Tab-separated table of C-alpha atoms in Angstrom:
chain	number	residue	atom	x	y	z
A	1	UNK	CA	-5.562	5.235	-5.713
A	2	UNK	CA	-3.830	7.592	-8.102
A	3	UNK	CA	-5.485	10.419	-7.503
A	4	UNK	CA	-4.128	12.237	-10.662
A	5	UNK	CA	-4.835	16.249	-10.372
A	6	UNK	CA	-6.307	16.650	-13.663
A	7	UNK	CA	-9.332	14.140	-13.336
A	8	UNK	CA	-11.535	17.133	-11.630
A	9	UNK	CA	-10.989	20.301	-10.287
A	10	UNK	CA	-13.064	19.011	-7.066
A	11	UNK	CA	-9.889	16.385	-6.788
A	12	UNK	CA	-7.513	18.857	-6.743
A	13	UNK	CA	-9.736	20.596	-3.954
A	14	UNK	CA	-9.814	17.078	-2.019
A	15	UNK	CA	-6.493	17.011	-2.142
A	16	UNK	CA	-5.285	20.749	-0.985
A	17	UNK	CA	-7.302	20.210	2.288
A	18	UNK	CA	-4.245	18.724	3.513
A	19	UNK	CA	-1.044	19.304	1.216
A	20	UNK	CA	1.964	17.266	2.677
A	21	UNK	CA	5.226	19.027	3.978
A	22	UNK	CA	8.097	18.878	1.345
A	23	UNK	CA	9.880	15.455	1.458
A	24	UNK	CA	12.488	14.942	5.071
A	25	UNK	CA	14.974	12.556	2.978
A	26	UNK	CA	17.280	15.003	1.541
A	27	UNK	CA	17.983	18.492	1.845
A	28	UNK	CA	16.491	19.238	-1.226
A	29	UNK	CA	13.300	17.467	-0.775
A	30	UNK	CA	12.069	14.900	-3.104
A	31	UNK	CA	15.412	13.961	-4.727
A	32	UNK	CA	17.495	10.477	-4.168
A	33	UNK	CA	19.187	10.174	-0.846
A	34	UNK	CA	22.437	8.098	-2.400
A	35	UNK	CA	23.719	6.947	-4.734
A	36	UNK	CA	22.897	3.124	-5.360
A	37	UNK	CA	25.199	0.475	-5.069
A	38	UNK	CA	25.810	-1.671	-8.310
A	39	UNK	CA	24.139	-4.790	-7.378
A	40	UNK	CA	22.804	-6.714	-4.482
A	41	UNK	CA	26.249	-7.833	-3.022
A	42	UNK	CA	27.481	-4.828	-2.968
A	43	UNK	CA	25.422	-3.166	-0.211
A	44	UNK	CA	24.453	-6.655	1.774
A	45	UNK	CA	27.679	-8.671	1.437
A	46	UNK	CA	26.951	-12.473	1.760
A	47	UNK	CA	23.340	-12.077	1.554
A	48	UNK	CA	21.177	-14.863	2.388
A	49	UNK	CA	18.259	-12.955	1.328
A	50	UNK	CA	14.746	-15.121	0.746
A	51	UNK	CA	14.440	-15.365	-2.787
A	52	UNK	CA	10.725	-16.212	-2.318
A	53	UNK	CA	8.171	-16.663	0.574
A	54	UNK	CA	6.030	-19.336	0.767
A	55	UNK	CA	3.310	-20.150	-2.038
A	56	UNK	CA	0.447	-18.202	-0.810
A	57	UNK	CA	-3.580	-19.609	-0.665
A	58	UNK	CA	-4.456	-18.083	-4.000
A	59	UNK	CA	-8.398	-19.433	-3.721
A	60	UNK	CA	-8.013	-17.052	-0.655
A	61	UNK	CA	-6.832	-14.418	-2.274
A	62	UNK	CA	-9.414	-14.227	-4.875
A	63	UNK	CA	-12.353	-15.081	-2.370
A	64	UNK	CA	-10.483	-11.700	-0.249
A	65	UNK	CA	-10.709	-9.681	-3.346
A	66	UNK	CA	-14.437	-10.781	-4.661
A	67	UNK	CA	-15.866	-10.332	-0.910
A	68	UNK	CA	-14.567	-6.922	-0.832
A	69	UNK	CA	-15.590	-6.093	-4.104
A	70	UNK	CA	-18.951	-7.301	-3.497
A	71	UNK	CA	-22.033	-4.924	-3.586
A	72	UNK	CA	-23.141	-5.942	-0.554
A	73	UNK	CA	-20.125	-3.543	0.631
A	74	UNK	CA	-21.457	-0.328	-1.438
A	75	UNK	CA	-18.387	1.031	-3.260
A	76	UNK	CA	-16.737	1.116	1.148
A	77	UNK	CA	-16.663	5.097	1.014
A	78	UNK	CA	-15.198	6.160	4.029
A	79	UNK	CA	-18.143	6.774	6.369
A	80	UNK	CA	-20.684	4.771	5.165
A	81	UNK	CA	-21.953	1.458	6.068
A	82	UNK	CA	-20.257	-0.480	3.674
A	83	UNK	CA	-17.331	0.888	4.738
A	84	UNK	CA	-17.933	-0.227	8.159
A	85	UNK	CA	-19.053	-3.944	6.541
A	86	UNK	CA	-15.654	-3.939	5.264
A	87	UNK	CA	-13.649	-3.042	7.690
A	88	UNK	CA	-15.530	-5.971	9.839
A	89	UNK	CA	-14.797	-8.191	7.673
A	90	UNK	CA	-11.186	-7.455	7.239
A	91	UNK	CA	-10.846	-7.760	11.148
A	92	UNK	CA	-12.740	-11.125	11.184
A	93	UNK	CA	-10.103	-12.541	8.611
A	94	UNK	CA	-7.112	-10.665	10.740
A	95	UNK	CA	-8.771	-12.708	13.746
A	96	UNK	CA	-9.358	-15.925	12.151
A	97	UNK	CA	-5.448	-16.000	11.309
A	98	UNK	CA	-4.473	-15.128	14.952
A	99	UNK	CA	-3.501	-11.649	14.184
A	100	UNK	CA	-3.413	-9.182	17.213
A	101	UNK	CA	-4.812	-5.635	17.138
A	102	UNK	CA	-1.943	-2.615	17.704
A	103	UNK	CA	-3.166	-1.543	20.982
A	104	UNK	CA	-5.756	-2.357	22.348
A	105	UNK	CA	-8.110	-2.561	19.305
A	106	UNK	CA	-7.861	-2.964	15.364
A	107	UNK	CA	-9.811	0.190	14.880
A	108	UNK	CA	-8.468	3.363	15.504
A	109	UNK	CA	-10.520	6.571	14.315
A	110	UNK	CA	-9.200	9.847	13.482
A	111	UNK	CA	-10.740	13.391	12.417
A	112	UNK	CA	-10.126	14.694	9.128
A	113	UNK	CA	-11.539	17.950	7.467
A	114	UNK	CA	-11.884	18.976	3.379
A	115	UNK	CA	-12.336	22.213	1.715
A	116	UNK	CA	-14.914	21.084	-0.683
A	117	UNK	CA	-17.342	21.140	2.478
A	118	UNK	CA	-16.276	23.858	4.244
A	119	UNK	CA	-14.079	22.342	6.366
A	120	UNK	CA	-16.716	19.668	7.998
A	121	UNK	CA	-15.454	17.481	10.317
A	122	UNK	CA	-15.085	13.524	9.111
A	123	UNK	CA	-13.612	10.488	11.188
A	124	UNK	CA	-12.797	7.836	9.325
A	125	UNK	CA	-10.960	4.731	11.012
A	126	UNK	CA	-7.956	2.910	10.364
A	127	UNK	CA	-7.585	-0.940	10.520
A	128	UNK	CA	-4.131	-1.427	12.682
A	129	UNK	CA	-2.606	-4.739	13.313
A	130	UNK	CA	0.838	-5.629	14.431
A	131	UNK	CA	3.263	-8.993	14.245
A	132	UNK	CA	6.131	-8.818	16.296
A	133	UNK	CA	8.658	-10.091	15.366
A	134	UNK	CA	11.511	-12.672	16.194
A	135	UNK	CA	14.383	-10.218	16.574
A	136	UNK	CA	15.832	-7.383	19.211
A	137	UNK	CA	16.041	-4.849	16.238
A	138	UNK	CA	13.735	-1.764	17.205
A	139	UNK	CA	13.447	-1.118	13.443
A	140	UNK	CA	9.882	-1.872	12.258
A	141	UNK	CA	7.982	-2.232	8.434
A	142	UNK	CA	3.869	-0.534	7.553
A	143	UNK	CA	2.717	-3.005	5.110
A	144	UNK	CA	-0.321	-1.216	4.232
A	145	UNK	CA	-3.312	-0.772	1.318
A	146	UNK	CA	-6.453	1.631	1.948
A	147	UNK	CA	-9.865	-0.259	1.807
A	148	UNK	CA	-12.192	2.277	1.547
A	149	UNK	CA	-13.196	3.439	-2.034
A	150	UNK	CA	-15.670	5.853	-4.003
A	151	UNK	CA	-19.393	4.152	-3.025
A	152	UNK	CA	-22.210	4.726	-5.171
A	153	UNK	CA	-22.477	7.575	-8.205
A	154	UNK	CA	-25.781	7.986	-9.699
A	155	UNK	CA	-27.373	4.601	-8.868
A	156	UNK	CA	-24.152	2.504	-9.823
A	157	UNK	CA	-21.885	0.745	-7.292
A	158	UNK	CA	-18.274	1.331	-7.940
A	159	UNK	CA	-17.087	-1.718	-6.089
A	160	UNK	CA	-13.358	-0.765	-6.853
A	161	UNK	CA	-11.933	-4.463	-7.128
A	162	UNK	CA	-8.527	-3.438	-8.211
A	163	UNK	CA	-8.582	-0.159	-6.609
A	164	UNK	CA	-8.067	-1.427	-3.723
A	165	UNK	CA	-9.675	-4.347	-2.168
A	166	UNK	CA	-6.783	-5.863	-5.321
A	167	UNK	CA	-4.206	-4.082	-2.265
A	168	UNK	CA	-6.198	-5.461	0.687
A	169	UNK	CA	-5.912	-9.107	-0.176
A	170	UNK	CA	-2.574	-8.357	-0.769
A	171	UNK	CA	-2.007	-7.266	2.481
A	172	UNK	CA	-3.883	-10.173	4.402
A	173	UNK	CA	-1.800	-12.390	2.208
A	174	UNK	CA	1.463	-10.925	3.957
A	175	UNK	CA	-0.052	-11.638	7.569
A	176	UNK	CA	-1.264	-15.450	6.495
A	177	UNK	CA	2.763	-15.527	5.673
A	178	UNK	CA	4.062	-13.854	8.036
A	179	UNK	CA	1.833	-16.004	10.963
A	180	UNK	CA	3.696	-18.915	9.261
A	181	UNK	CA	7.102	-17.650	9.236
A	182	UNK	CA	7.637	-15.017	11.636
A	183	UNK	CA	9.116	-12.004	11.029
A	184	UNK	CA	12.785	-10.609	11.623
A	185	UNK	CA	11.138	-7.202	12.744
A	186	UNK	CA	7.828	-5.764	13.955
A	187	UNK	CA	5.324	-5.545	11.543
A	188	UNK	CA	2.514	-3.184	11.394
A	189	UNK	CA	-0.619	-4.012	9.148
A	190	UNK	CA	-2.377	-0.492	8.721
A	191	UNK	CA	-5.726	-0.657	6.177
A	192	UNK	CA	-5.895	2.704	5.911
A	193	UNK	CA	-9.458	4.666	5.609
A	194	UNK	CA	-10.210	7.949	3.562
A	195	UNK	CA	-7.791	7.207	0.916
A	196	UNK	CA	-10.169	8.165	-1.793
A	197	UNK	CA	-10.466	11.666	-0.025
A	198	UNK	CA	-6.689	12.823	-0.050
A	199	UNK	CA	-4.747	9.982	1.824
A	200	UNK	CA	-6.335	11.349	5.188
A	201	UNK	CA	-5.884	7.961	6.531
A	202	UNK	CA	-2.269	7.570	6.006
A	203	UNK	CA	-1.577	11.384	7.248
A	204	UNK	CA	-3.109	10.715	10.017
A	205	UNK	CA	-1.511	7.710	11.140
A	206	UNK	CA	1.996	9.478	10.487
A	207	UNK	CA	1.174	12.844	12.402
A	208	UNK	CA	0.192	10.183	15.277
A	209	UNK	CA	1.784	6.561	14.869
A	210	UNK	CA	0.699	4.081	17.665
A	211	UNK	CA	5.027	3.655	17.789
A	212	UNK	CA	7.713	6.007	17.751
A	213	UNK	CA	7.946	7.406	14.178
A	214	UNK	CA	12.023	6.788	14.336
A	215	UNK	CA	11.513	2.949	14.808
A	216	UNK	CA	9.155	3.128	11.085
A	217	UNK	CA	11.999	2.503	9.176
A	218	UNK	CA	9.882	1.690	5.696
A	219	UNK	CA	6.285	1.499	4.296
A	220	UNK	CA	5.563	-1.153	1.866
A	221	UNK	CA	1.989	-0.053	0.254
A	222	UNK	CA	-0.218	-1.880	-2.140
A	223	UNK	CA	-2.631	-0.175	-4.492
A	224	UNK	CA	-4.283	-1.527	-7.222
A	225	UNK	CA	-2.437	-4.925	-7.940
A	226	UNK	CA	-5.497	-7.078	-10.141
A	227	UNK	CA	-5.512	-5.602	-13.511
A	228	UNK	CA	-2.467	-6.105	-16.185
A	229	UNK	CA	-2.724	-7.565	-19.446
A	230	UNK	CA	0.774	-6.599	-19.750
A	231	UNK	CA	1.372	-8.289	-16.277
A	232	UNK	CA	3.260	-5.541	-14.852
A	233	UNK	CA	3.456	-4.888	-11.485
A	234	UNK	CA	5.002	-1.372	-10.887
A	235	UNK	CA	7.750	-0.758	-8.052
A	236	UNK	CA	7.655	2.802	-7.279
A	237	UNK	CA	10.126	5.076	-5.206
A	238	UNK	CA	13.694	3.344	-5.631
A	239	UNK	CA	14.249	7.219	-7.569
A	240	UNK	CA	14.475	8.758	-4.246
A	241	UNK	CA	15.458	5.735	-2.372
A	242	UNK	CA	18.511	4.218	-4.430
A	243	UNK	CA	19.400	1.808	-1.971
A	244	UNK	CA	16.258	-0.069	-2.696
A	245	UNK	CA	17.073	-0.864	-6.192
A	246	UNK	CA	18.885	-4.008	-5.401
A	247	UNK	CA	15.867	-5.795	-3.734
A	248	UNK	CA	13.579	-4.446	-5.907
A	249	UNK	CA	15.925	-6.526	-8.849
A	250	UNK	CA	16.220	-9.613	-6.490
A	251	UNK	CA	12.895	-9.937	-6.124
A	252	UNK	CA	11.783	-9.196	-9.942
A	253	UNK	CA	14.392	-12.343	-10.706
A	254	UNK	CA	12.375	-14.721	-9.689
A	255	UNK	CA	9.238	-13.396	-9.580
A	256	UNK	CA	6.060	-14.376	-11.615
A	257	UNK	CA	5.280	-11.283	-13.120
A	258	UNK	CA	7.371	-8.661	-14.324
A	259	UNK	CA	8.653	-5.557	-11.803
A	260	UNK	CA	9.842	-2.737	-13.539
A	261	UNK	CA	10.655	0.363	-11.434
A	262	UNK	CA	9.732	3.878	-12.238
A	263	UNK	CA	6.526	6.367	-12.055
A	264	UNK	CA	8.772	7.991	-9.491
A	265	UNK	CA	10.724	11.099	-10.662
A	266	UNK	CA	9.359	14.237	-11.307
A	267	UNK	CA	7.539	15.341	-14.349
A	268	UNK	CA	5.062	18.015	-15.919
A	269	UNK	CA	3.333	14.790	-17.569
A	270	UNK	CA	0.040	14.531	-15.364
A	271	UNK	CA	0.034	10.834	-13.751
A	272	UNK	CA	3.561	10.754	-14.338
A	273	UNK	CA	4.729	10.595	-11.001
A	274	UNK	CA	2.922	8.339	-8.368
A	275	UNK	CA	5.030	8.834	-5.796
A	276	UNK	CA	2.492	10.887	-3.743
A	277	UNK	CA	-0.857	9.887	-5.829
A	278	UNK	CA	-1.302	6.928	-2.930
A	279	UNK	CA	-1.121	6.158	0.848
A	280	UNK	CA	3.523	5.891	0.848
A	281	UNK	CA	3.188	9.624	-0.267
A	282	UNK	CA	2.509	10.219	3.538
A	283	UNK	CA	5.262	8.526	4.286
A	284	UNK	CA	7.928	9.539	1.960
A	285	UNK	CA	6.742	13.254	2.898
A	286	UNK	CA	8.751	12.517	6.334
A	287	UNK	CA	11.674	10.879	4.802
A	288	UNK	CA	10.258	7.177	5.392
A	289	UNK	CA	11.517	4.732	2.838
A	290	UNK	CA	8.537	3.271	0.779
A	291	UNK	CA	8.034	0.887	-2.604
A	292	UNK	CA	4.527	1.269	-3.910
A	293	UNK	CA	3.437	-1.949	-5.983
A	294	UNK	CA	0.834	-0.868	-8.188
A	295	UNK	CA	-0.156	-1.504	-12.194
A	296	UNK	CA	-0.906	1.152	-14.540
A	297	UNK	CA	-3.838	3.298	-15.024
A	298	UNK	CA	-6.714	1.523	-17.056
A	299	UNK	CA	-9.674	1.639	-18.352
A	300	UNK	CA	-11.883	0.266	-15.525
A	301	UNK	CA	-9.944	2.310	-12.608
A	302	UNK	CA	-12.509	4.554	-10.900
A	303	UNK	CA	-15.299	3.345	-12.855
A	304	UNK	CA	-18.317	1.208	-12.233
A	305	UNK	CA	-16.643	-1.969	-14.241
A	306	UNK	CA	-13.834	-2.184	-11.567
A	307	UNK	CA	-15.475	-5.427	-10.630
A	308	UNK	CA	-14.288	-8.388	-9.762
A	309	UNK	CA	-15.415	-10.413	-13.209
A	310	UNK	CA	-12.974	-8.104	-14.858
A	311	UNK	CA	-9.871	-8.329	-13.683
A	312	UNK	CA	-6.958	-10.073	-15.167
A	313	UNK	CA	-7.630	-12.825	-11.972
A	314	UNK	CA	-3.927	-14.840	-12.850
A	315	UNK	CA	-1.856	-11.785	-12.780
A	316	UNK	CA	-3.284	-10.843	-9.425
A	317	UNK	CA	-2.550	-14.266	-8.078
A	318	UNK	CA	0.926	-13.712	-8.983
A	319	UNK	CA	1.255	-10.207	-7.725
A	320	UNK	CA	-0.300	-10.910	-4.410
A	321	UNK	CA	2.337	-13.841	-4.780
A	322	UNK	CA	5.225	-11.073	-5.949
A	323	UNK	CA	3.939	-8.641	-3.152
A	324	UNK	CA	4.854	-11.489	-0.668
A	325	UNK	CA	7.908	-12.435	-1.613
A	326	UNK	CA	9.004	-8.642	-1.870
A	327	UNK	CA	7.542	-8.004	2.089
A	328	UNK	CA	9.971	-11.161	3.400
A	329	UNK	CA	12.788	-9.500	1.393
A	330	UNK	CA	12.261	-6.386	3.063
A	331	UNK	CA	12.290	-7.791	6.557
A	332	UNK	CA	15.119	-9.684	6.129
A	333	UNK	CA	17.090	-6.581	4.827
A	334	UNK	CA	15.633	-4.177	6.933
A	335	UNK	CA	18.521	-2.917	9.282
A	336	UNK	CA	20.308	-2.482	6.660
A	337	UNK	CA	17.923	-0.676	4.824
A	338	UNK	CA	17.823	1.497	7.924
A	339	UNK	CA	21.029	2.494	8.141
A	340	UNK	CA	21.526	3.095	4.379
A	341	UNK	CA	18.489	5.745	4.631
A	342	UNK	CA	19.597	7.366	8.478
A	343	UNK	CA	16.890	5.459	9.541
């Protein structure tokens, strides 16, 4: 998650193996696409908008984020076989909660390359499943987090429990809720693979979606949602997506942590600017709408103490709670989100 440029020149390398087109939404790229309206009402009328979702499993939720972070999963680097214990065990829990695959399978490989090996060829797979939901609306929602994450450096596992099996939980909370309550729309789950190696999972699914890219009318990612002492859980993208800024505020009204936006307009300050430092950067670089819920940079991200032991364990309760709330929001409001952003 975060992949800020001036970590390591070998990041920056990662990264350039596939640099994303300039941003669809506006015709000068990565700016806002509105203005916003003033407050909720404004843009939905008489809204009858969810002002939470159901209270979700939180023993669940932690046992989701300590199995993942295990080291009986190796760090999950894409390609390995923790990785591949991972990703079984994410479509065992997908299964137990009645979740079907999109298509004919939950896994669906793709072929990536990177400079830094001269261009090898990699396949990593992505996790896809879909909800469908109760409506005729051909608008659908990615509620996504990458599970894959750095492996093993010089002996030690970096079990990376914030970054992201924190956003994988997170996700699997949202089906558990969204198996209860169905949803308006369509809902695709995507746990993407090859995050940690320039968002190859992500780009891949967008150069090829399983739908047509039209009906994706927004991407709702998690990254990195387990570790605040401040208990902040950061919104990211309502800068070029104005129209967003209303939900984002009806959501942070009731919800358990706090949900400040920013991290999203452009800066010379390195790790300024998240917008494309995760998985929605795919996204947003075709115009799709996206929020990114993520906390700050800290001490333990992409090191060996990202482990389960040390994360601040209420906040991430409440977050994946927040997340949920936030992903019935969004599927309530979705056509109009749709046609506020041409999609």
């Amino acid at each position: 998650m975060k992949h800020r440029l001036f970590i390591a020149a070998a990041a920056s390398a990662l990264v350039a193996a596939c640099t994303p087109p300039p941003c669809a939404n506006t015709a000068e790229g990565c700016g806002p696409s509105a203005d916003a309206p003033a407050d909720l009402a404004s843009l939905y009328g008489d809204t009858t908008l969810s002002p939470e979702a159901t209270t979700i499993d939180a023993q669940q939720a932690l046992d989701d984020l300590q199995i993942l972070a295990s080291d009986t999963m190796g760090g999950r680097e894409a390609g390995t076989e923790g990785n591949a214990l991972a990703r079984s065990y994410i479509t065992e829990r997908l299964t137990s909660m009645g979740v079907g695959p999109m298509g004919e399978g939950f896994d669906h490989p793709f072929d990536y390359r990177l400079r830094v090996d001269d261009g090898q060829v990699h396949t990593g797979i992505n996790i896809l499943a879909l909800i469908e939901g109760t409506s005729d609306s051909d608008r659908l929602m990615v509620v996504s987090a990458h599970y894959d994450h750095v492996g093993i450096r010089e002996g030690d596992v970096y079990n990376g429990a914030d970054d992201n099996a924190s956003g994988v939980a997170g996700v699997l909370a949202v089906a558990a809720e969204f198996m209860a309550n169905p949803p308006e729309h369509d809902v695709i789950l995507a746990f993407f693979d090859a995050e940690e190696r320039g968002l190859q999972g992500a780009r891949a699914f967008v150069m090829d979606p399983p739908v047509d890219q039209d009906r994706i009318t927004f991407n709702l990612n998690f990254d990195m949602i387990a570790m605040s002492d401040e208990r902040k859980l950061w919104a990211v993208g309502t800068y070029h997506y104005p129209s967003l800024k209303p939900l984002v505020e009806h959501v942070a009204a009731d919800a358990p942590v706090e949900l400040p936006m920013g991290f999203d307009e452009p800066t010379d300050e390195p790790g300024g600017d998240w917008t494309m430092l995760s998985d929605q950067g795919a996204f947003h670089a075709v115009g799709i709408p996206i929020i990114y819920l993520g906390v700050d940079f800290h001490p333990h991200y992409h090191q060996a103490t990202d482990e389960f032991e040390n994360m601040t364990l209420d906040f991430f309760q409440d977050a994946v709670e927040t997340s949920v709330r936030f992903a019935v929001v969004m599927d309530e409001a979705l056509d109009t989100v749709g046609e506020a952003e041409g999609r």
